[in-house]
CSV table of C-alpha atoms in Angstrom, one decimal:
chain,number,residue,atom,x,y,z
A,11,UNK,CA,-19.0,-12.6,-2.1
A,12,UNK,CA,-19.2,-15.5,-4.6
A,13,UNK,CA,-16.3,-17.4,-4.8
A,14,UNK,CA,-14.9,-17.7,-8.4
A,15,UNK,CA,-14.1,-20.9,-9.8
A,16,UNK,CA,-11.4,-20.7,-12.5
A,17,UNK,CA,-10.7,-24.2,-14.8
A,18,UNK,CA,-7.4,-24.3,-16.2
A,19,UNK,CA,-6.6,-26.4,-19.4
A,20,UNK,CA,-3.4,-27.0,-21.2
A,21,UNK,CA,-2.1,-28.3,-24.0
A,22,UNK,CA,1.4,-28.8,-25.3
A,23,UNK,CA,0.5,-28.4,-29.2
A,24,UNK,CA,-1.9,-26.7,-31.5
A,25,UNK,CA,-2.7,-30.4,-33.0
A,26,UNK,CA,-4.1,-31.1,-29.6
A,27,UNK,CA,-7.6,-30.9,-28.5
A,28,UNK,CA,-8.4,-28.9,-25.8
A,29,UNK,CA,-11.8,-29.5,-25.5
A,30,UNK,CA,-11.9,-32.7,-23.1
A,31,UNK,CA,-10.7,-30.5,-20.5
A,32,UNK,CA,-12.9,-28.1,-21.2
A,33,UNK,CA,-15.7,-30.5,-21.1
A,34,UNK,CA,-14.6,-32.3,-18.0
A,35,UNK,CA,-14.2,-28.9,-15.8
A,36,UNK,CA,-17.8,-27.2,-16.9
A,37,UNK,CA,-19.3,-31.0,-15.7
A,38,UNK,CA,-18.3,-30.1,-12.5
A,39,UNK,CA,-18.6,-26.6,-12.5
A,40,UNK,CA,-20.5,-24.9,-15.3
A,41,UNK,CA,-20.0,-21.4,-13.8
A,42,UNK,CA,-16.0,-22.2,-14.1
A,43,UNK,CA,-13.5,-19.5,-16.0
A,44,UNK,CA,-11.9,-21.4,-17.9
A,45,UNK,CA,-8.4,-20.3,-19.1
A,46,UNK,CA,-6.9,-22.5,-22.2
A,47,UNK,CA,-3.0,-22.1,-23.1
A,48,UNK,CA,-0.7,-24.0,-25.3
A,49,UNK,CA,2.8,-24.6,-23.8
A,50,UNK,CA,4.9,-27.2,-24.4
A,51,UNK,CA,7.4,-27.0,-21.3
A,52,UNK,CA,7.7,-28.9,-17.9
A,53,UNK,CA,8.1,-25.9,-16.4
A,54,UNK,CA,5.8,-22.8,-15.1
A,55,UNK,CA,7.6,-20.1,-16.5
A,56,UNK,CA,6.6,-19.4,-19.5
A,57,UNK,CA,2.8,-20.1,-19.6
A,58,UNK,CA,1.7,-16.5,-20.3
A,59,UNK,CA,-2.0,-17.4,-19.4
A,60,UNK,CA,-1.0,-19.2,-16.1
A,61,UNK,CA,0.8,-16.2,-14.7
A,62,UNK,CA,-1.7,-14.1,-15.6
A,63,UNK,CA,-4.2,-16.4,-13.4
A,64,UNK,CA,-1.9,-16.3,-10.5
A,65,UNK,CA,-1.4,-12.9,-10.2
A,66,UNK,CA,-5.0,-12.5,-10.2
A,67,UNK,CA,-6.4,-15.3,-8.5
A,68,UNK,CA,-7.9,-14.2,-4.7
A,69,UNK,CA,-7.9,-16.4,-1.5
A,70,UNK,CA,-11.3,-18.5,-1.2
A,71,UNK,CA,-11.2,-18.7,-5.0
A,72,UNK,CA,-10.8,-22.3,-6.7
A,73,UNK,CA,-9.1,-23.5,-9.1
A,74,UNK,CA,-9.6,-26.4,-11.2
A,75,UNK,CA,-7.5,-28.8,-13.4
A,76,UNK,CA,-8.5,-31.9,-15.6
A,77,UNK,CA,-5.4,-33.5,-13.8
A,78,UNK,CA,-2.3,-32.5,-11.9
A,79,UNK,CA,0.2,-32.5,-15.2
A,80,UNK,CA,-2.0,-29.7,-16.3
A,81,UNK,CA,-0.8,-27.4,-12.6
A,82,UNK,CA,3.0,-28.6,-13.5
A,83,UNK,CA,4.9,-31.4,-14.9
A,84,UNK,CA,8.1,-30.7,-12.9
A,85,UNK,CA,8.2,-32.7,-9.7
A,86,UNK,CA,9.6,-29.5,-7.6
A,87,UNK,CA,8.1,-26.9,-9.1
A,88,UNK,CA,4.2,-28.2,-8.9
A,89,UNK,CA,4.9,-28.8,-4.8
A,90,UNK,CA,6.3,-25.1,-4.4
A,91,UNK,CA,3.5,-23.8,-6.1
A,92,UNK,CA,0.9,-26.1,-4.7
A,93,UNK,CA,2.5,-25.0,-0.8
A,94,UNK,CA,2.4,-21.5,-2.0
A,95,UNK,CA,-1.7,-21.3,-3.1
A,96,UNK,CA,-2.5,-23.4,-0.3
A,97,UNK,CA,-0.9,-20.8,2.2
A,98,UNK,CA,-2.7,-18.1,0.1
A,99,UNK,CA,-6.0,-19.3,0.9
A,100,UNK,CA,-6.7,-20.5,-3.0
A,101,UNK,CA,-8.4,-24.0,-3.7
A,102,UNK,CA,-7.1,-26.6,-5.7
A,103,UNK,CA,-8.7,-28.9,-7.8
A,104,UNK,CA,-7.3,-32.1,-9.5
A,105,UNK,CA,-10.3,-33.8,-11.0
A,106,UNK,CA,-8.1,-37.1,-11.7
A,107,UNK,CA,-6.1,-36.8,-8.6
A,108,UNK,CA,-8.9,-36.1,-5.8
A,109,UNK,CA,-6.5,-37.5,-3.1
A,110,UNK,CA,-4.2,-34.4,-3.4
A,111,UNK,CA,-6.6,-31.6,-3.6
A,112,UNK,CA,-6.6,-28.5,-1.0
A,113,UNK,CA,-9.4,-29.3,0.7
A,114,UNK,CA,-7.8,-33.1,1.6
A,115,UNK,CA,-4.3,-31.6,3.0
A,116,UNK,CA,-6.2,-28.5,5.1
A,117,UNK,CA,-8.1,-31.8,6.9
A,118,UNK,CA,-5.1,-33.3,7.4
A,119,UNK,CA,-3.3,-30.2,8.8
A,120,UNK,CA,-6.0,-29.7,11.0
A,121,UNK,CA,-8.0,-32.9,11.3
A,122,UNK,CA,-6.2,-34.9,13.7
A,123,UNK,CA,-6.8,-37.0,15.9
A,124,UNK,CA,-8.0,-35.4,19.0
A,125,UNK,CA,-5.6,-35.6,22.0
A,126,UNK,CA,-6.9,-36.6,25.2
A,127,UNK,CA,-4.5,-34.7,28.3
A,128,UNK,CA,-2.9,-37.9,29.0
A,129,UNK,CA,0.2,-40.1,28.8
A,130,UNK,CA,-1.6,-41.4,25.8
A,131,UNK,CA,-0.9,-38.2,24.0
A,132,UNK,CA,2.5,-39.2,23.3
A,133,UNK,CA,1.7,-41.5,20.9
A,134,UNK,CA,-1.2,-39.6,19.7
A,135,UNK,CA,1.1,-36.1,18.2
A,136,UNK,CA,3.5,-39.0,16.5
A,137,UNK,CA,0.4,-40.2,14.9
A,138,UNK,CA,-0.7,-36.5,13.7
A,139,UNK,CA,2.6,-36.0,12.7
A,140,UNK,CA,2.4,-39.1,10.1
A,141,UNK,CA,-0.6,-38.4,8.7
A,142,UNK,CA,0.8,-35.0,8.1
A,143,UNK,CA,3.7,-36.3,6.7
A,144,UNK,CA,1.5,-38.4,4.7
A,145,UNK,CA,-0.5,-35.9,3.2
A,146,UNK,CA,2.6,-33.6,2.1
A,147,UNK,CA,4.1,-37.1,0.3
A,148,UNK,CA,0.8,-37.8,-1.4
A,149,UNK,CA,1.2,-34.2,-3.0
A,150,UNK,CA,4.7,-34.5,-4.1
A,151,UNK,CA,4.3,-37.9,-6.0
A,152,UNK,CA,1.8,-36.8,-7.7
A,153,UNK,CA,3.6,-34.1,-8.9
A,154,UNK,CA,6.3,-36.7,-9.6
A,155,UNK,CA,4.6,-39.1,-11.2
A,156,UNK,CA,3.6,-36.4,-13.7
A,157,UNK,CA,7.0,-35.6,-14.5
A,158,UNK,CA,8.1,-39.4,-14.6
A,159,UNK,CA,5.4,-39.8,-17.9
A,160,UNK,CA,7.0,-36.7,-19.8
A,161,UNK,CA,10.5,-38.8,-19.2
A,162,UNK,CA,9.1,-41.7,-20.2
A,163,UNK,CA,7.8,-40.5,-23.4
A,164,UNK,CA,10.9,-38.9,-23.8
A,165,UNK,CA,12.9,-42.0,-23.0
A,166,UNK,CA,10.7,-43.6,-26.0
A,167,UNK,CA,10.6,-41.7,-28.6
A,168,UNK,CA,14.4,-41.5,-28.3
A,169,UNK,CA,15.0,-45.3,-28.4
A,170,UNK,CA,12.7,-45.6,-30.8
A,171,UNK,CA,14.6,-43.1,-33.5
A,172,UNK,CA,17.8,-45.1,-32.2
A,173,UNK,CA,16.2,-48.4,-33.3
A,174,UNK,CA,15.4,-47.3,-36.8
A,175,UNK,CA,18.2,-45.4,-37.4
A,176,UNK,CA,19.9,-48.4,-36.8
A,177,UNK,CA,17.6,-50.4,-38.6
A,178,UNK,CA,18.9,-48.4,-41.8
A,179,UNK,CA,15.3,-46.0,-42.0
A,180,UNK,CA,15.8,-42.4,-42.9
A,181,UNK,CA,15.4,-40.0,-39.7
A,182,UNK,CA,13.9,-36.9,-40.4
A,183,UNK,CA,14.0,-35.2,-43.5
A,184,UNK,CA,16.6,-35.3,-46.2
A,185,UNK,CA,18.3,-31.9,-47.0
A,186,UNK,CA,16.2,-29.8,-49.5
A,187,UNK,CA,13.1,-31.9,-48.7
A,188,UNK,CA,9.8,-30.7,-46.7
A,189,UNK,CA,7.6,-32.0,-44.7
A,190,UNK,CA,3.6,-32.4,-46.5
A,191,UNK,CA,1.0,-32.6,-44.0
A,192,UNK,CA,-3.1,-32.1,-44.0
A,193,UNK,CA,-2.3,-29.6,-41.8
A,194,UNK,CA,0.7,-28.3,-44.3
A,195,UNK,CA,-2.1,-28.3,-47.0
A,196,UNK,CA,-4.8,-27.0,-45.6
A,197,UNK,CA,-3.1,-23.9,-44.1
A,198,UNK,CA,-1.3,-22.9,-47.7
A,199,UNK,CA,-5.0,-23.4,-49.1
A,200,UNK,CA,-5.7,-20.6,-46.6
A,201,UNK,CA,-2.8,-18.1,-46.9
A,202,UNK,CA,-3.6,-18.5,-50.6
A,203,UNK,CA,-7.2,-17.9,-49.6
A,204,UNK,CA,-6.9,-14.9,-47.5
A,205,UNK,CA,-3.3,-13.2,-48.0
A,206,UNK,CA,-2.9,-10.3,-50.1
A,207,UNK,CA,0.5,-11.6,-51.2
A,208,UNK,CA,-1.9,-14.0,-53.2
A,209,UNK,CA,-5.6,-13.6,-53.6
A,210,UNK,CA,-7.2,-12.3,-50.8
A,211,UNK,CA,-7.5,-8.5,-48.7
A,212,UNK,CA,-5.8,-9.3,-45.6
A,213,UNK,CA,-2.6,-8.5,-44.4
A,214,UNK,CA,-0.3,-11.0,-43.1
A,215,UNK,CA,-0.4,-10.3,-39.7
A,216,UNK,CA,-4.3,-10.7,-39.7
A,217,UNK,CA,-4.3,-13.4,-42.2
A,218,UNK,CA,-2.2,-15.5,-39.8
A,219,UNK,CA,-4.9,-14.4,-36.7
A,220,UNK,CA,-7.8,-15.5,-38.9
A,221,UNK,CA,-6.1,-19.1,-40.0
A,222,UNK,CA,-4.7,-19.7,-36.0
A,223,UNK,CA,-1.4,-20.6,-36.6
A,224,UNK,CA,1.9,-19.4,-34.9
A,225,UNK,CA,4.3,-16.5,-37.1
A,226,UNK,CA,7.0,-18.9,-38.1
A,227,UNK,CA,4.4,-21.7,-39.8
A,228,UNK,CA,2.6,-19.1,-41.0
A,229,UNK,CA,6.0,-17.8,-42.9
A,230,UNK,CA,7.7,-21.0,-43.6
A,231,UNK,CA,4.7,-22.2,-45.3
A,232,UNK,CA,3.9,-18.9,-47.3
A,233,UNK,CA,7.3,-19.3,-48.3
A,234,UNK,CA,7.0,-22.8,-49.7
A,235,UNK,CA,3.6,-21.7,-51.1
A,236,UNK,CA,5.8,-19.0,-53.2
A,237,UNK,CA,8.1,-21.4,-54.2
A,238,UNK,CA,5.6,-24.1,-55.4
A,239,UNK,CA,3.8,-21.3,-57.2
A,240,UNK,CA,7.0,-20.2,-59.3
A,241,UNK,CA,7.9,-23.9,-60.4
């Protein structure tokens, strides 16, 4: 039976690209599912497409991530799950973190050094035992340097709205006021476009399908669309 070799990408918004993942994965393997999801947590639960691929995936089948923040970017969580594939015979991938892949920690469960019957031996199982030791460590910094960027960021974007609030610049929006983006823009141009509220034949559930953005955009900015219409 051919093995199946499932790529999966991630990305936290919808202004995100997805498709250097993408590319990356099919250079490797351009028989690879690939499964793309948007989800913005740290955490596993959640990801809709990600459980999906779990409760599917088979032992001897791969899979494959750009990098290892894409598997999990909670320190404890990503090891768990990473132990509990590994015991269920599925391959992982890390294409930016080759070190900690499946294939490395099975060698290093069962690649020891070779003992020889003597005295010698001793020494020899403390060495195995490192390496082991080693390999497991490997695994869960990885995972923890992961979740040490998403803190980072956090860490930054906080002190940076600290700094200019203090520096007298206006956080957010004031009260009454909205936010006018390209993408703000461009998606009333389509709800006026395509909704039959307005001008076009859809209704809003499959106007908001065809345009690809989430319920509540698609609402609040039909809802500013009204109001800019009626001024």
């Amino acid at each position: 039976m051919t093995k199946k070799i499932y790529g999966y990408c991630r990305i936290s918004t919808r202004d995100q690209s997805i498709e250097r993942q993408i590319r990356n994965i099919k250079g490797l393997y351009k028989e690879a599912i690939i499964v793309e999801e948007v989800f913005t947590g740290t955490k596993v639960e959640g990801r809709t497409k990600w459980n999906n691929l779990l409760n599917n995936v088979k032992k001897g089948n791969v899979i494959v991530f750009d990098s290892v923040s894409r598997m999990s970017r909670n320190s404890e969580d990503g090891y768990k799950l990473y132990e509990r594939l590994f015991n269920e015979g599925v391959e992982l991938e890390f294409m930016k973190e080759p070190h900690i892949n499946t294939r490395t920690y099975k060698k290093a469960l069962t690649g020891g050094i070779e003992l020889t019957g003597t005295t010698v031996d001793l020494i020899l199982e403390g060495v195995n035992k490192y390496l082991l030791a080693l390999a497991k460590e490997q695994i869960k910094l990885a995972f923890a340097q992961a979740e040490k960027e998403v803190n980072d960021l956090r860490q930054r974007t906080k002190e940076g709205i600290e700094t200019a609030r203090l520096n007298g610049k206006q956080i957010g929006l004031t009260k009454g006021s909205k936010l006018t983006t390209k993408k703000s823009i461009h998606a009333k141009e389509q709800i006026q476009r395509y909704s039959k509220y307005f001008q076009g034949t859809l209704k809003d559930s499959d106007a908001m399908k065809l345009i690809g953005i989430s319920r509540n955009s698609y609402y609040k900015y039909k809802k500013e669309l009204v109001e800019e219409l009626n001024n």
